[in-house]
């Protein structure tokens, strides 16, 4: 909503984890053509969650083939990527938006961004009014997180699952 994304827009989501799997669903429900940047092991799951296409996020040559494709890229990852190649996948005036906190400083070349009038942005959680709209939209379009549920007495197992990177896609604790 804040970036005037329309149902005719082409949106990519980098990282199909806790945030990314929801971003796929939202962009798809909004009517966008959606591409997931993810590992090979999650490509089919990404399509089941709303991606029309998927790219191997660890294969620069595959990403390069998508040059000039996206109006908006939402990055949910906390790991470094070849951001110059990612930026080249933006259309003119396209945006790369970060919701995942990178562990290292962002390194990019400005010239390609200047020539294509691309922009970088980031955001934390939205305002209460924006969150209300998001929840209403999610209810209307049956957007739901994929969760793994653990009892509070299994909290150590839940943390081990999170730390291993194998959680699909949100871990929820419930009372015993």
GROMACS .gro file of N, CA and C in nm:
model
  528
    1UNK      N    1   0.082  -0.119   0.000
    1UNK     CA    2   0.000   0.000   0.000
    1UNK      C    3   0.087   0.125   0.000
    2UNK      N    4   0.191   0.126   0.080
    2UNK     CA    5   0.274   0.245   0.091
    2UNK      C    6   0.357   0.273  -0.034
    3UNK      N    7   0.376   0.172  -0.119
    3UNK     CA    8   0.459   0.189  -0.238
    3UNK      C    9   0.377   0.180  -0.366
    4UNK      N   10   0.245   0.196  -0.355
    4UNK     CA   11   0.156   0.201  -0.470
    4UNK      C   12   0.169   0.078  -0.560
    5UNK      N   13   0.182  -0.037  -0.498
    5UNK     CA   14   0.188  -0.162  -0.574
    5UNK      C   15   0.047  -0.195  -0.620
    6UNK      N   16   0.034  -0.228  -0.747
    6UNK     CA   17  -0.095  -0.255  -0.808
    6UNK      C   18  -0.108  -0.404  -0.840
    7UNK      N   19  -0.227  -0.450  -0.866
    7UNK     CA   20  -0.244  -0.591  -0.904
    7UNK      C   21  -0.168  -0.630  -1.031
    8UNK      N   22  -0.127  -0.532  -1.110
    8UNK     CA   23  -0.049  -0.560  -1.231
    8UNK      C   24   0.101  -0.559  -1.205
    9UNK      N   25   0.142  -0.533  -1.082
    9UNK     CA   26   0.285  -0.525  -1.048
    9UNK      C   27   0.347  -0.664  -1.039
   10UNK      N   28   0.477  -0.664  -1.061
   10UNK     CA   29   0.555  -0.787  -1.046
   10UNK      C   30   0.639  -0.771  -0.920
   11UNK      N   31   0.617  -0.860  -0.824
   11UNK     CA   32   0.679  -0.852  -0.692
   11UNK      C   33   0.762  -0.977  -0.668
   12UNK      N   34   0.880  -0.958  -0.609
   12UNK     CA   35   0.965  -1.070  -0.569
   12UNK      C   36   0.984  -1.065  -0.418
   13UNK      N   37   0.997  -1.181  -0.359
   13UNK     CA   38   1.022  -1.194  -0.216
   13UNK      C   39   1.150  -1.274  -0.199
   14UNK      N   40   1.247  -1.217  -0.128
   14UNK     CA   41   1.372  -1.287  -0.101
   14UNK      C   42   1.362  -1.347   0.038
   15UNK      N   43   1.375  -1.479   0.045
   15UNK     CA   44   1.372  -1.548   0.173
   15UNK      C   45   1.233  -1.595   0.209
   16UNK      N   46   1.210  -1.724   0.196
   16UNK     CA   47   1.078  -1.778   0.222
   16UNK      C   48   1.081  -1.848   0.358
   17UNK      N   49   1.083  -1.763   0.460
   17UNK     CA   50   1.083  -1.811   0.598
   17UNK      C   51   0.964  -1.753   0.670
   18UNK      N   52   0.986  -1.714   0.795
   18UNK     CA   53   0.877  -1.664   0.880
   18UNK      C   54   0.806  -1.543   0.825
   19UNK      N   55   0.878  -1.446   0.769
   19UNK     CA   56   0.815  -1.329   0.707
   19UNK      C   57   0.784  -1.354   0.560
   20UNK      N   58   0.878  -1.416   0.490
   20UNK     CA   59   0.865  -1.432   0.347
   20UNK      C   60   0.746  -1.515   0.303
   21UNK      N   61   0.713  -1.620   0.378
   21UNK     CA   62   0.600  -1.703   0.335
   21UNK      C   63   0.469  -1.625   0.346
   22UNK      N   64   0.464  -1.530   0.437
   22UNK     CA   65   0.345  -1.444   0.446
   22UNK      C   66   0.346  -1.339   0.336
   23UNK      N   67   0.463  -1.285   0.303
   23UNK     CA   68   0.473  -1.186   0.195
   23UNK      C   69   0.427  -1.245   0.062
   24UNK      N   70   0.461  -1.371   0.037
   24UNK     CA   71   0.413  -1.438  -0.085
   24UNK      C   72   0.261  -1.438  -0.091
   25UNK      N   73   0.201  -1.475   0.020
   25UNK     CA   74   0.054  -1.483   0.025
   25UNK      C   75  -0.010  -1.346   0.005
   26UNK      N   76   0.045  -1.244   0.071
   26UNK     CA   77  -0.011  -1.109   0.058
   26UNK      C   78   0.001  -1.058  -0.085
   27UNK      N   79   0.117  -1.073  -0.145
   27UNK     CA   80   0.137  -1.023  -0.282
   27UNK      C   81   0.048  -1.096  -0.381
   28UNK      N   82   0.033  -1.226  -0.362
   28UNK     CA   83  -0.053  -1.304  -0.450
   28UNK      C   84  -0.199  -1.260  -0.434
   29UNK      N   85  -0.244  -1.246  -0.310
   29UNK     CA   86  -0.383  -1.204  -0.285
   29UNK      C   87  -0.409  -1.063  -0.337
   30UNK      N   88  -0.305  -0.980  -0.341
   30UNK     CA   89  -0.317  -0.843  -0.393
   30UNK      C   90  -0.335  -0.846  -0.545
   31UNK      N   91  -0.300  -0.962  -0.605
   31UNK     CA   92  -0.317  -0.979  -0.749
   31UNK      C   93  -0.188  -0.968  -0.827
   32UNK      N   94  -0.076  -0.957  -0.759
   32UNK     CA   95   0.054  -0.939  -0.825
   32UNK      C   96   0.105  -1.070  -0.883
   33UNK      N   97   0.194  -1.057  -0.982
   33UNK     CA   98   0.271  -1.172  -1.027
   33UNK      C   99   0.388  -1.184  -0.931
   34UNK      N  100   0.401  -1.299  -0.865
   34UNK     CA  101   0.493  -1.314  -0.753
   34UNK      C  102   0.604  -1.414  -0.785
   35UNK      N  103   0.727  -1.373  -0.751
   35UNK     CA  104   0.844  -1.460  -0.766
   35UNK      C  105   0.912  -1.474  -0.631
   36UNK      N  106   0.947  -1.597  -0.598
   36UNK     CA  107   1.020  -1.625  -0.473
   36UNK      C  108   1.168  -1.645  -0.505
   37UNK      N  109   1.254  -1.575  -0.430
   37UNK     CA  110   1.398  -1.600  -0.432
   37UNK      C  111   1.421  -1.690  -0.310
   38UNK      N  112   1.455  -1.815  -0.332
   38UNK     CA  113   1.468  -1.908  -0.220
   38UNK      C  114   1.564  -2.020  -0.254
   39UNK      N  115   1.589  -2.106  -0.158
   39UNK     CA  116   1.673  -2.223  -0.181
   39UNK      C  117   1.594  -2.325  -0.263
   40UNK      N  118   1.666  -2.413  -0.330
   40UNK     CA  119   1.600  -2.516  -0.411
   40UNK      C  120   1.503  -2.599  -0.328
   41UNK      N  121   1.535  -2.621  -0.202
   41UNK     CA  122   1.452  -2.707  -0.118
   41UNK      C  123   1.315  -2.646  -0.087
   42UNK      N  124   1.299  -2.515  -0.107
   42UNK     CA  125   1.172  -2.450  -0.075
   42UNK      C  126   1.096  -2.402  -0.199
   43UNK      N  127   1.146  -2.431  -0.319
   43UNK     CA  128   1.083  -2.377  -0.439
   43UNK      C  129   0.939  -2.424  -0.458
   44UNK      N  130   0.916  -2.551  -0.440
   44UNK     CA  131   0.779  -2.602  -0.457
   44UNK      C  132   0.686  -2.550  -0.348
   45UNK      N  133   0.737  -2.543  -0.225
   45UNK     CA  134   0.656  -2.488  -0.115
   45UNK      C  135   0.621  -2.342  -0.143
   46UNK      N  136   0.715  -2.267  -0.199
   46UNK     CA  137   0.690  -2.126  -0.231
   46UNK      C  138   0.575  -2.115  -0.330
   47UNK      N  139   0.570  -2.202  -0.427
   47UNK     CA  140   0.461  -2.199  -0.525
   47UNK      C  141   0.328  -2.234  -0.460
   48UNK      N  142   0.330  -2.327  -0.366
   48UNK     CA  143   0.207  -2.363  -0.294
   48UNK      C  144   0.157  -2.246  -0.209
   49UNK      N  145   0.247  -2.156  -0.169
   49UNK     CA  146   0.211  -2.041  -0.085
   49UNK      C  147   0.180  -1.915  -0.165
   50UNK      N  148   0.184  -1.924  -0.297
   50UNK     CA  149   0.144  -1.808  -0.375
   50UNK      C  150   0.241  -1.759  -0.479
   51UNK      N  151   0.363  -1.812  -0.484
   51UNK     CA  152   0.458  -1.769  -0.586
   51UNK      C  153   0.418  -1.830  -0.721
   52UNK      N  154   0.425  -1.749  -0.823
   52UNK     CA  155   0.404  -1.799  -0.959
   52UNK      C  156   0.533  -1.855  -1.017
   53UNK      N  157   0.645  -1.800  -0.969
   53UNK     CA  158   0.778  -1.839  -1.017
   53UNK      C  159   0.872  -1.846  -0.897
   54UNK      N  160   0.981  -1.918  -0.915
   54UNK     CA  161   1.083  -1.918  -0.810
   54UNK      C  162   1.221  -1.920  -0.874
   55UNK      N  163   1.313  -1.852  -0.805
   55UNK     CA  164   1.453  -1.845  -0.847
   55UNK      C  165   1.540  -1.895  -0.734
   56UNK      N  166   1.645  -1.965  -0.768
   56UNK     CA  167   1.739  -2.012  -0.668
   56UNK      C  168   1.820  -1.892  -0.619
   57UNK      N  169   1.800  -1.854  -0.495
   57UNK     CA  170   1.864  -1.735  -0.440
   57UNK      C  171   2.015  -1.751  -0.424
   58UNK      N  172   2.063  -1.872  -0.441
   58UNK     CA  173   2.207  -1.897  -0.427
   58UNK      C  174   2.278  -1.911  -0.562
   59UNK      N  175   2.205  -1.883  -0.670
   59UNK     CA  176   2.260  -1.899  -0.804
   59UNK      C  177   2.255  -1.765  -0.877
   60UNK      N  178   2.367  -1.692  -0.875
   60UNK     CA  179   2.371  -1.558  -0.935
   60UNK      C  180   2.333  -1.559  -1.083
   61UNK      N  181   2.372  -1.664  -1.156
   61UNK     CA  182   2.340  -1.668  -1.300
   61UNK      C  183   2.189  -1.681  -1.321
   62UNK      N  184   2.120  -1.751  -1.234
   62UNK     CA  185   1.975  -1.763  -1.245
   62UNK      C  186   1.908  -1.629  -1.212
   63UNK      N  187   1.959  -1.560  -1.112
   63UNK     CA  188   1.904  -1.429  -1.076
   63UNK      C  189   1.928  -1.329  -1.189
   64UNK      N  190   2.045  -1.334  -1.251
   64UNK     CA  191   2.076  -1.242  -1.361
   64UNK      C  192   1.976  -1.252  -1.475
   65UNK      N  193   1.921  -1.372  -1.498
   65UNK     CA  194   1.824  -1.392  -1.606
   65UNK      C  195   1.694  -1.315  -1.583
   66UNK      N  196   1.670  -1.271  -1.460
   66UNK     CA  197   1.549  -1.196  -1.426
   66UNK      C  198   1.570  -1.046  -1.434
   67UNK      N  199   1.677  -1.002  -1.499
   67UNK     CA  200   1.708  -0.858  -1.508
   67UNK      C  201   1.588  -0.779  -1.559
   68UNK      N  202   1.561  -0.667  -1.492
   68UNK     CA  203   1.453  -0.577  -1.534
   68UNK      C  204   1.313  -0.630  -1.513
   69UNK      N  205   1.295  -0.722  -1.419
   69UNK     CA  206   1.166  -0.789  -1.403
   69UNK      C  207   1.071  -0.733  -1.298
   70UNK      N  208   1.122  -0.675  -1.189
   70UNK     CA  209   1.038  -0.652  -1.072
   70UNK      C  210   1.014  -0.504  -1.040
   71UNK      N  211   0.890  -0.476  -1.001
   71UNK     CA  212   0.855  -0.342  -0.954
   71UNK      C  213   0.893  -0.325  -0.808
   72UNK      N  214   0.885  -0.434  -0.733
   72UNK     CA  215   0.917  -0.432  -0.590
   72UNK      C  216   0.981  -0.564  -0.553
   73UNK      N  217   1.089  -0.556  -0.477
   73UNK     CA  218   1.150  -0.675  -0.417
   73UNK      C  219   1.146  -0.653  -0.267
   74UNK      N  220   1.091  -0.749  -0.195
   74UNK     CA  221   1.087  -0.745  -0.049
   74UNK      C  222   1.190  -0.845   0.002
   75UNK      N  223   1.290  -0.795   0.074
   75UNK     CA  224   1.393  -0.882   0.130
   75UNK      C  225   1.362  -0.910   0.276
   76UNK      N  226   1.345  -1.037   0.309
   76UNK     CA  227   1.316  -1.077   0.447
   76UNK      C  228   1.435  -1.145   0.512
   77UNK      N  229   1.546  -1.155   0.440
   77UNK     CA  230   1.661  -1.230   0.489
   77UNK      C  231   1.752  -1.146   0.578
   78UNK      N  232   1.835  -1.214   0.655
   78UNK     CA  233   1.935  -1.146   0.737
   78UNK      C  234   2.076  -1.176   0.689
   79UNK      N  235   2.088  -1.240   0.574
   79UNK     CA  236   2.219  -1.279   0.520
   79UNK      C  237   2.253  -1.192   0.400
   80UNK      N  238   2.384  -1.183   0.373
   80UNK     CA  239   2.431  -1.104   0.261
   80UNK      C  240   2.406  -1.178   0.130
   81UNK      N  241   2.379  -1.102   0.026
   81UNK     CA  242   2.362  -1.154  -0.109
   81UNK      C  243   2.442  -1.065  -0.203
   82UNK      N  244   2.446  -1.101  -0.329
   82UNK     CA  245   2.505  -1.015  -0.429
   82UNK      C  246   2.398  -0.911  -0.463
   83UNK      N  247   2.395  -0.803  -0.388
   83UNK     CA  248   2.288  -0.703  -0.400
   83UNK      C  249   2.291  -0.631  -0.533
   84UNK      N  250   2.409  -0.618  -0.594
   84UNK     CA  251   2.414  -0.554  -0.725
   84UNK      C  252   2.335  -0.635  -0.829
   85UNK      N  253   2.346  -0.767  -0.824
   85UNK     CA  254   2.269  -0.851  -0.917
   85UNK      C  255   2.121  -0.842  -0.885
   86UNK      N  256   2.087  -0.843  -0.756
   86UNK     CA  257   1.946  -0.832  -0.716
   86UNK      C  258   1.888  -0.700  -0.766
   87UNK      N  259   1.961  -0.591  -0.749
   87UNK     CA  260   1.912  -0.459  -0.793
   87UNK      C  261   1.891  -0.456  -0.944
   88UNK      N  262   1.971  -0.528  -1.019
   88UNK     CA  263   1.954  -0.532  -1.165
   88UNK      C  264   1.824  -0.602  -1.205
   89UNK      N  265   1.763  -0.677  -1.114
   89UNK     CA  266   1.635  -0.741  -1.148
   89UNK      C  267   1.518  -0.644  -1.134
   90UNK      N  268   1.544  -0.525  -1.081
   90UNK     CA  269   1.438  -0.424  -1.069
   90UNK      C  270   1.410  -0.360  -1.204
   91UNK      N  271   1.285  -0.325  -1.225
   91UNK     CA  272   1.247  -0.244  -1.340
   91UNK      C  273   1.286  -0.099  -1.311
   92UNK      N  274   1.284  -0.012  -1.413
   92UNK     CA  275   1.306   0.129  -1.385
   92UNK      C  276   1.207   0.180  -1.279
   93UNK      N  277   1.259   0.256  -1.185
   93UNK     CA  278   1.186   0.309  -1.070
   93UNK      C  279   1.140   0.200  -0.972
   94UNK      N  280   1.198   0.082  -0.983
   94UNK     CA  281   1.166  -0.027  -0.891
   94UNK      C  282   1.228  -0.004  -0.755
   95UNK      N  283   1.175  -0.076  -0.656
   95UNK     CA  284   1.218  -0.058  -0.518
   95UNK      C  285   1.264  -0.191  -0.457
   96UNK      N  286   1.374  -0.183  -0.382
   96UNK     CA  287   1.421  -0.295  -0.301
   96UNK      C  288   1.392  -0.256  -0.157
   97UNK      N  289   1.303  -0.330  -0.093
   97UNK     CA  290   1.256  -0.296   0.041
   97UNK      C  291   1.299  -0.403   0.140
   98UNK      N  292   1.363  -0.359   0.248
   98UNK     CA  293   1.415  -0.451   0.350
   98UNK      C  294   1.323  -0.456   0.472
   99UNK      N  295   1.284  -0.576   0.510
   99UNK     CA  296   1.215  -0.598   0.637
   99UNK      C  297   1.297  -0.694   0.724
  100UNK      N  298   1.396  -0.760   0.664
  100UNK     CA  299   1.490  -0.844   0.739
  100UNK      C  300   1.613  -0.762   0.773
  101UNK      N  301   1.665  -0.782   0.892
  101UNK     CA  302   1.783  -0.707   0.937
  101UNK      C  303   1.910  -0.780   0.893
  102UNK      N  304   1.985  -0.717   0.805
  102UNK     CA  305   2.109  -0.777   0.757
  102UNK      C  306   2.214  -0.777   0.868
  103UNK      N  307   2.295  -0.882   0.870
  103UNK     CA  308   2.401  -0.892   0.971
  103UNK      C  309   2.523  -0.809   0.935
  104UNK      N  310   2.539  -0.776   0.807
  104UNK     CA  311   2.656  -0.700   0.761
  104UNK      C  312   2.607  -0.574   0.689
  105UNK      N  313   2.693  -0.474   0.677
  105UNK     CA  314   2.654  -0.354   0.603
  105UNK      C  315   2.618  -0.388   0.458
  106UNK      N  316   2.525  -0.315   0.404
  106UNK     CA  317   2.480  -0.333   0.267
  106UNK      C  318   2.583  -0.275   0.172
  107UNK      N  319   2.632  -0.355   0.078
  107UNK     CA  320   2.728  -0.306  -0.021
  107UNK      C  321   2.663  -0.310  -0.158
  108UNK      N  322   2.650  -0.190  -0.219
  108UNK     CA  323   2.589  -0.181  -0.351
  108UNK      C  324   2.663  -0.078  -0.436
  109UNK      N  325   2.646  -0.090  -0.566
  109UNK     CA  326   2.697   0.010  -0.660
  109UNK      C  327   2.585   0.107  -0.689
  110UNK      N  328   2.612   0.235  -0.677
  110UNK     CA  329   2.508   0.335  -0.695
  110UNK      C  330   2.473   0.360  -0.841
  111UNK      N  331   2.569   0.349  -0.932
  111UNK     CA  332   2.544   0.386  -1.072
  111UNK      C  333   2.423   0.317  -1.135
  112UNK      N  334   2.410   0.184  -1.125
  112UNK     CA  335   2.293   0.120  -1.185
  112UNK      C  336   2.161   0.169  -1.123
  113UNK      N  337   2.163   0.196  -0.995
  113UNK     CA  338   2.042   0.247  -0.929
  113UNK      C  339   2.007   0.386  -0.979
  114UNK      N  340   2.108   0.469  -0.995
  114UNK     CA  341   2.085   0.606  -1.043
  114UNK      C  342   2.029   0.603  -1.185
  115UNK      N  343   2.090   0.523  -1.271
  115UNK     CA  344   2.047   0.518  -1.411
  115UNK      C  345   1.904   0.468  -1.424
  116UNK      N  346   1.862   0.373  -1.339
  116UNK     CA  347   1.726   0.318  -1.347
  116UNK      C  348   1.629   0.386  -1.251
  117UNK      N  349   1.677   0.485  -1.176
  117UNK     CA  350   1.597   0.555  -1.076
  117UNK      C  351   1.534   0.457  -0.976
  118UNK      N  352   1.614   0.357  -0.935
  118UNK     CA  353   1.569   0.261  -0.835
  118UNK      C  354   1.585   0.320  -0.696
  119UNK      N  355   1.519   0.259  -0.599
  119UNK     CA  356   1.532   0.307  -0.462
  119UNK      C  357   1.540   0.191  -0.364
  120UNK      N  358   1.601   0.220  -0.250
  120UNK     CA  359   1.611   0.127  -0.138
  120UNK      C  360   1.527   0.182  -0.024
  121UNK      N  361   1.464   0.093   0.050
  121UNK     CA  362   1.387   0.136   0.165
  121UNK      C  363   1.383   0.022   0.266
  122UNK      N  364   1.331   0.052   0.381
  122UNK     CA  365   1.315  -0.047   0.486
  122UNK      C  366   1.205  -0.003   0.579
  123UNK      N  367   1.149  -0.098   0.652
  123UNK     CA  368   1.044  -0.059   0.746
  123UNK      C  369   1.033  -0.160   0.859
  124UNK      N  370   0.997  -0.108   0.975
  124UNK     CA  371   0.963  -0.196   1.087
  124UNK      C  372   0.814  -0.230   1.078
  125UNK      N  373   0.756  -0.271   1.185
  125UNK     CA  374   0.613  -0.298   1.191
  125UNK      C  375   0.537  -0.169   1.162
  126UNK      N  376   0.425  -0.180   1.095
  126UNK     CA  377   0.346  -0.063   1.060
  126UNK      C  378   0.270  -0.004   1.177
  127UNK      N  379   0.201   0.104   1.149
  127UNK     CA  380   0.120   0.172   1.250
  127UNK      C  381   0.001   0.084   1.289
  128UNK      N  382  -0.065   0.114   1.400
  128UNK     CA  383  -0.185   0.036   1.437
  128UNK      C  384  -0.291   0.037   1.327
  129UNK      N  385  -0.309   0.149   1.259
  129UNK     CA  386  -0.409   0.155   1.151
  129UNK      C  387  -0.368   0.065   1.034
  130UNK      N  388  -0.238   0.065   1.000
  130UNK     CA  389  -0.189  -0.021   0.892
  130UNK      C  390  -0.203  -0.168   0.930
  131UNK      N  391  -0.171  -0.200   1.054
  131UNK     CA  392  -0.184  -0.338   1.101
  131UNK      C  393  -0.329  -0.384   1.095
  132UNK      N  394  -0.422  -0.298   1.130
  132UNK     CA  395  -0.564  -0.332   1.124
  132UNK      C  396  -0.605  -0.364   0.981
  133UNK      N  397  -0.561  -0.280   0.886
  133UNK     CA  398  -0.592  -0.306   0.744
  133UNK      C  399  -0.531  -0.438   0.699
  134UNK      N  400  -0.407  -0.464   0.742
  134UNK     CA  401  -0.340  -0.588   0.705
  134UNK      C  402  -0.415  -0.709   0.759
  135UNK      N  403  -0.459  -0.703   0.884
  135UNK     CA  404  -0.533  -0.814   0.942
  135UNK      C  405  -0.669  -0.834   0.875
  136UNK      N  406  -0.736  -0.725   0.841
  136UNK     CA  407  -0.863  -0.734   0.769
  136UNK      C  408  -0.841  -0.799   0.632
  137UNK      N  409  -0.736  -0.756   0.562
  137UNK     CA  410  -0.705  -0.812   0.431
  137UNK      C  411  -0.671  -0.962   0.444
  138UNK      N  412  -0.592  -0.997   0.546
  138UNK     CA  413  -0.555  -1.137   0.568
  138UNK      C  414  -0.679  -1.222   0.595
  139UNK      N  415  -0.772  -1.171   0.676
  139UNK     CA  416  -0.894  -1.246   0.705
  139UNK      C  417  -0.978  -1.264   0.578
  140UNK      N  418  -0.989  -1.159   0.501
  140UNK     CA  419  -1.070  -1.164   0.378
  140UNK      C  420  -1.013  -1.263   0.277
  141UNK      N  421  -0.879  -1.275   0.272
  141UNK     CA  422  -0.814  -1.360   0.172
  141UNK      C  423  -0.758  -1.490   0.230
  142UNK      N  424  -0.795  -1.521   0.353
  142UNK     CA  425  -0.752  -1.644   0.419
  142UNK      C  426  -0.599  -1.661   0.419
  143UNK      N  427  -0.529  -1.552   0.449
  143UNK     CA  428  -0.384  -1.557   0.460
  143UNK      C  429  -0.350  -1.601   0.601
  144UNK      N  430  -0.278  -1.712   0.611
  144UNK     CA  431  -0.246  -1.769   0.741
  144UNK      C  432  -0.100  -1.812   0.746
  145UNK      N  433  -0.038  -1.799   0.861
  145UNK     CA  434   0.100  -1.847   0.873
  145UNK      C  435   0.102  -2.000   0.878
  146UNK      N  436   0.210  -2.055   0.829
  146UNK     CA  437   0.237  -2.198   0.845
  146UNK      C  438   0.314  -2.210   0.975
  147UNK      N  439   0.265  -2.291   1.067
  147UNK     CA  440   0.326  -2.297   1.200
  147UNK      C  441   0.361  -2.439   1.242
  148UNK      N  442   0.456  -2.446   1.332
  148UNK     CA  443   0.487  -2.568   1.407
  148UNK      C  444   0.455  -2.535   1.552
  149UNK      N  445   0.380  -2.620   1.617
  149UNK     CA  446   0.336  -2.592   1.754
  149UNK      C  447   0.410  -2.682   1.853
  150UNK      N  448   0.454  -2.619   1.961
  150UNK     CA  449   0.521  -2.690   2.070
  150UNK      C  450   0.455  -2.652   2.201
  151UNK      N  451   0.452  -2.745   2.293
  151UNK     CA  452   0.406  -2.717   2.430
  151UNK      C  453   0.514  -2.636   2.501
  152UNK      N  454   0.475  -2.558   2.600
  152UNK     CA  455   0.573  -2.480   2.676
  152UNK      C  456   0.681  -2.570   2.737
  153UNK      N  457   0.643  -2.690   2.775
  153UNK     CA  458   0.741  -2.783   2.832
  153UNK      C  459   0.843  -2.830   2.727
  154UNK      N  460   0.816  -2.804   2.599
  154UNK     CA  461   0.905  -2.843   2.490
  154UNK      C  462   0.983  -2.722   2.435
  155UNK      N  463   0.994  -2.619   2.516
  155UNK     CA  464   1.055  -2.494   2.469
  155UNK      C  465   1.198  -2.515   2.420
  156UNK      N  466   1.274  -2.603   2.484
  156UNK     CA  467   1.412  -2.628   2.440
  156UNK      C  468   1.414  -2.689   2.300
  157UNK      N  469   1.322  -2.781   2.273
  157UNK     CA  470   1.313  -2.840   2.139
  157UNK      C  471   1.273  -2.734   2.037
  158UNK      N  472   1.182  -2.646   2.076
  158UNK     CA  473   1.137  -2.539   1.986
  158UNK      C  474   1.254  -2.448   1.950
  159UNK      N  475   1.334  -2.411   2.050
  159UNK     CA  476   1.450  -2.325   2.022
  159UNK      C  477   1.554  -2.398   1.936
  160UNK      N  478   1.574  -2.526   1.960
  160UNK     CA  479   1.667  -2.603   1.877
  160UNK      C  480   1.620  -2.604   1.732
  161UNK      N  481   1.489  -2.619   1.712
  161UNK     CA  482   1.433  -2.620   1.577
  161UNK      C  483   1.454  -2.484   1.509
  162UNK      N  484   1.432  -2.377   1.584
  162UNK     CA  485   1.455  -2.242   1.530
  162UNK      C  486   1.601  -2.221   1.494
  163UNK      N  487   1.689  -2.254   1.586
  163UNK     CA  488   1.832  -2.229   1.566
  163UNK      C  489   1.891  -2.314   1.454
  164UNK      N  490   1.831  -2.428   1.427
  164UNK     CA  491   1.879  -2.515   1.319
  164UNK      C  492   1.845  -2.458   1.182
  165UNK      N  493   1.750  -2.365   1.178
  165UNK     CA  494   1.707  -2.308   1.050
  165UNK      C  495   1.608  -2.396   0.976
  166UNK      N  496   1.559  -2.500   1.042
  166UNK     CA  497   1.468  -2.594   0.976
  166UNK      C  498   1.321  -2.572   1.009
  167UNK      N  499   1.290  -2.472   1.088
  167UNK     CA  500   1.150  -2.446   1.124
  167UNK      C  501   1.072  -2.409   0.999
  168UNK      N  502   0.952  -2.460   0.988
  168UNK     CA  503   0.864  -2.430   0.876
  168UNK      C  504   0.736  -2.373   0.932
  169UNK      N  505   0.706  -2.255   0.933
  169UNK     CA  506   0.775  -2.133   0.902
  169UNK      C  507   0.773  -2.041   1.024
  170UNK      N  508   0.683  -2.070   1.113
  170UNK     CA  509   0.675  -1.999   1.240
  170UNK      C  510   0.663  -2.104   1.349
  171UNK      N  511   0.730  -2.080   1.461
  171UNK     CA  512   0.718  -2.170   1.576
  171UNK      C  513   0.628  -2.101   1.679
  172UNK      N  514   0.530  -2.176   1.726
  172UNK     CA  515   0.431  -2.125   1.822
  172UNK      C  516   0.438  -2.211   1.948
  173UNK      N  517   0.439  -2.142   2.062
  173UNK     CA  518   0.435  -2.213   2.191
  173UNK      C  519   0.294  -2.205   2.247
  174UNK      N  520   0.249  -2.317   2.303
  174UNK     CA  521   0.117  -2.319   2.368
  174UNK      C  522   0.130  -2.380   2.506
  175UNK      N  523   0.033  -2.349   2.588
  175UNK     CA  524   0.034  -2.403   2.725
  175UNK      C  525   0.024  -2.553   2.724
  176UNK      N  526   0.086  -2.612   2.827
  176UNK     CA  527   0.073  -2.758   2.845
  176UNK      C  528  -0.066  -2.793   2.889
   0.00000   0.00000   0.00000
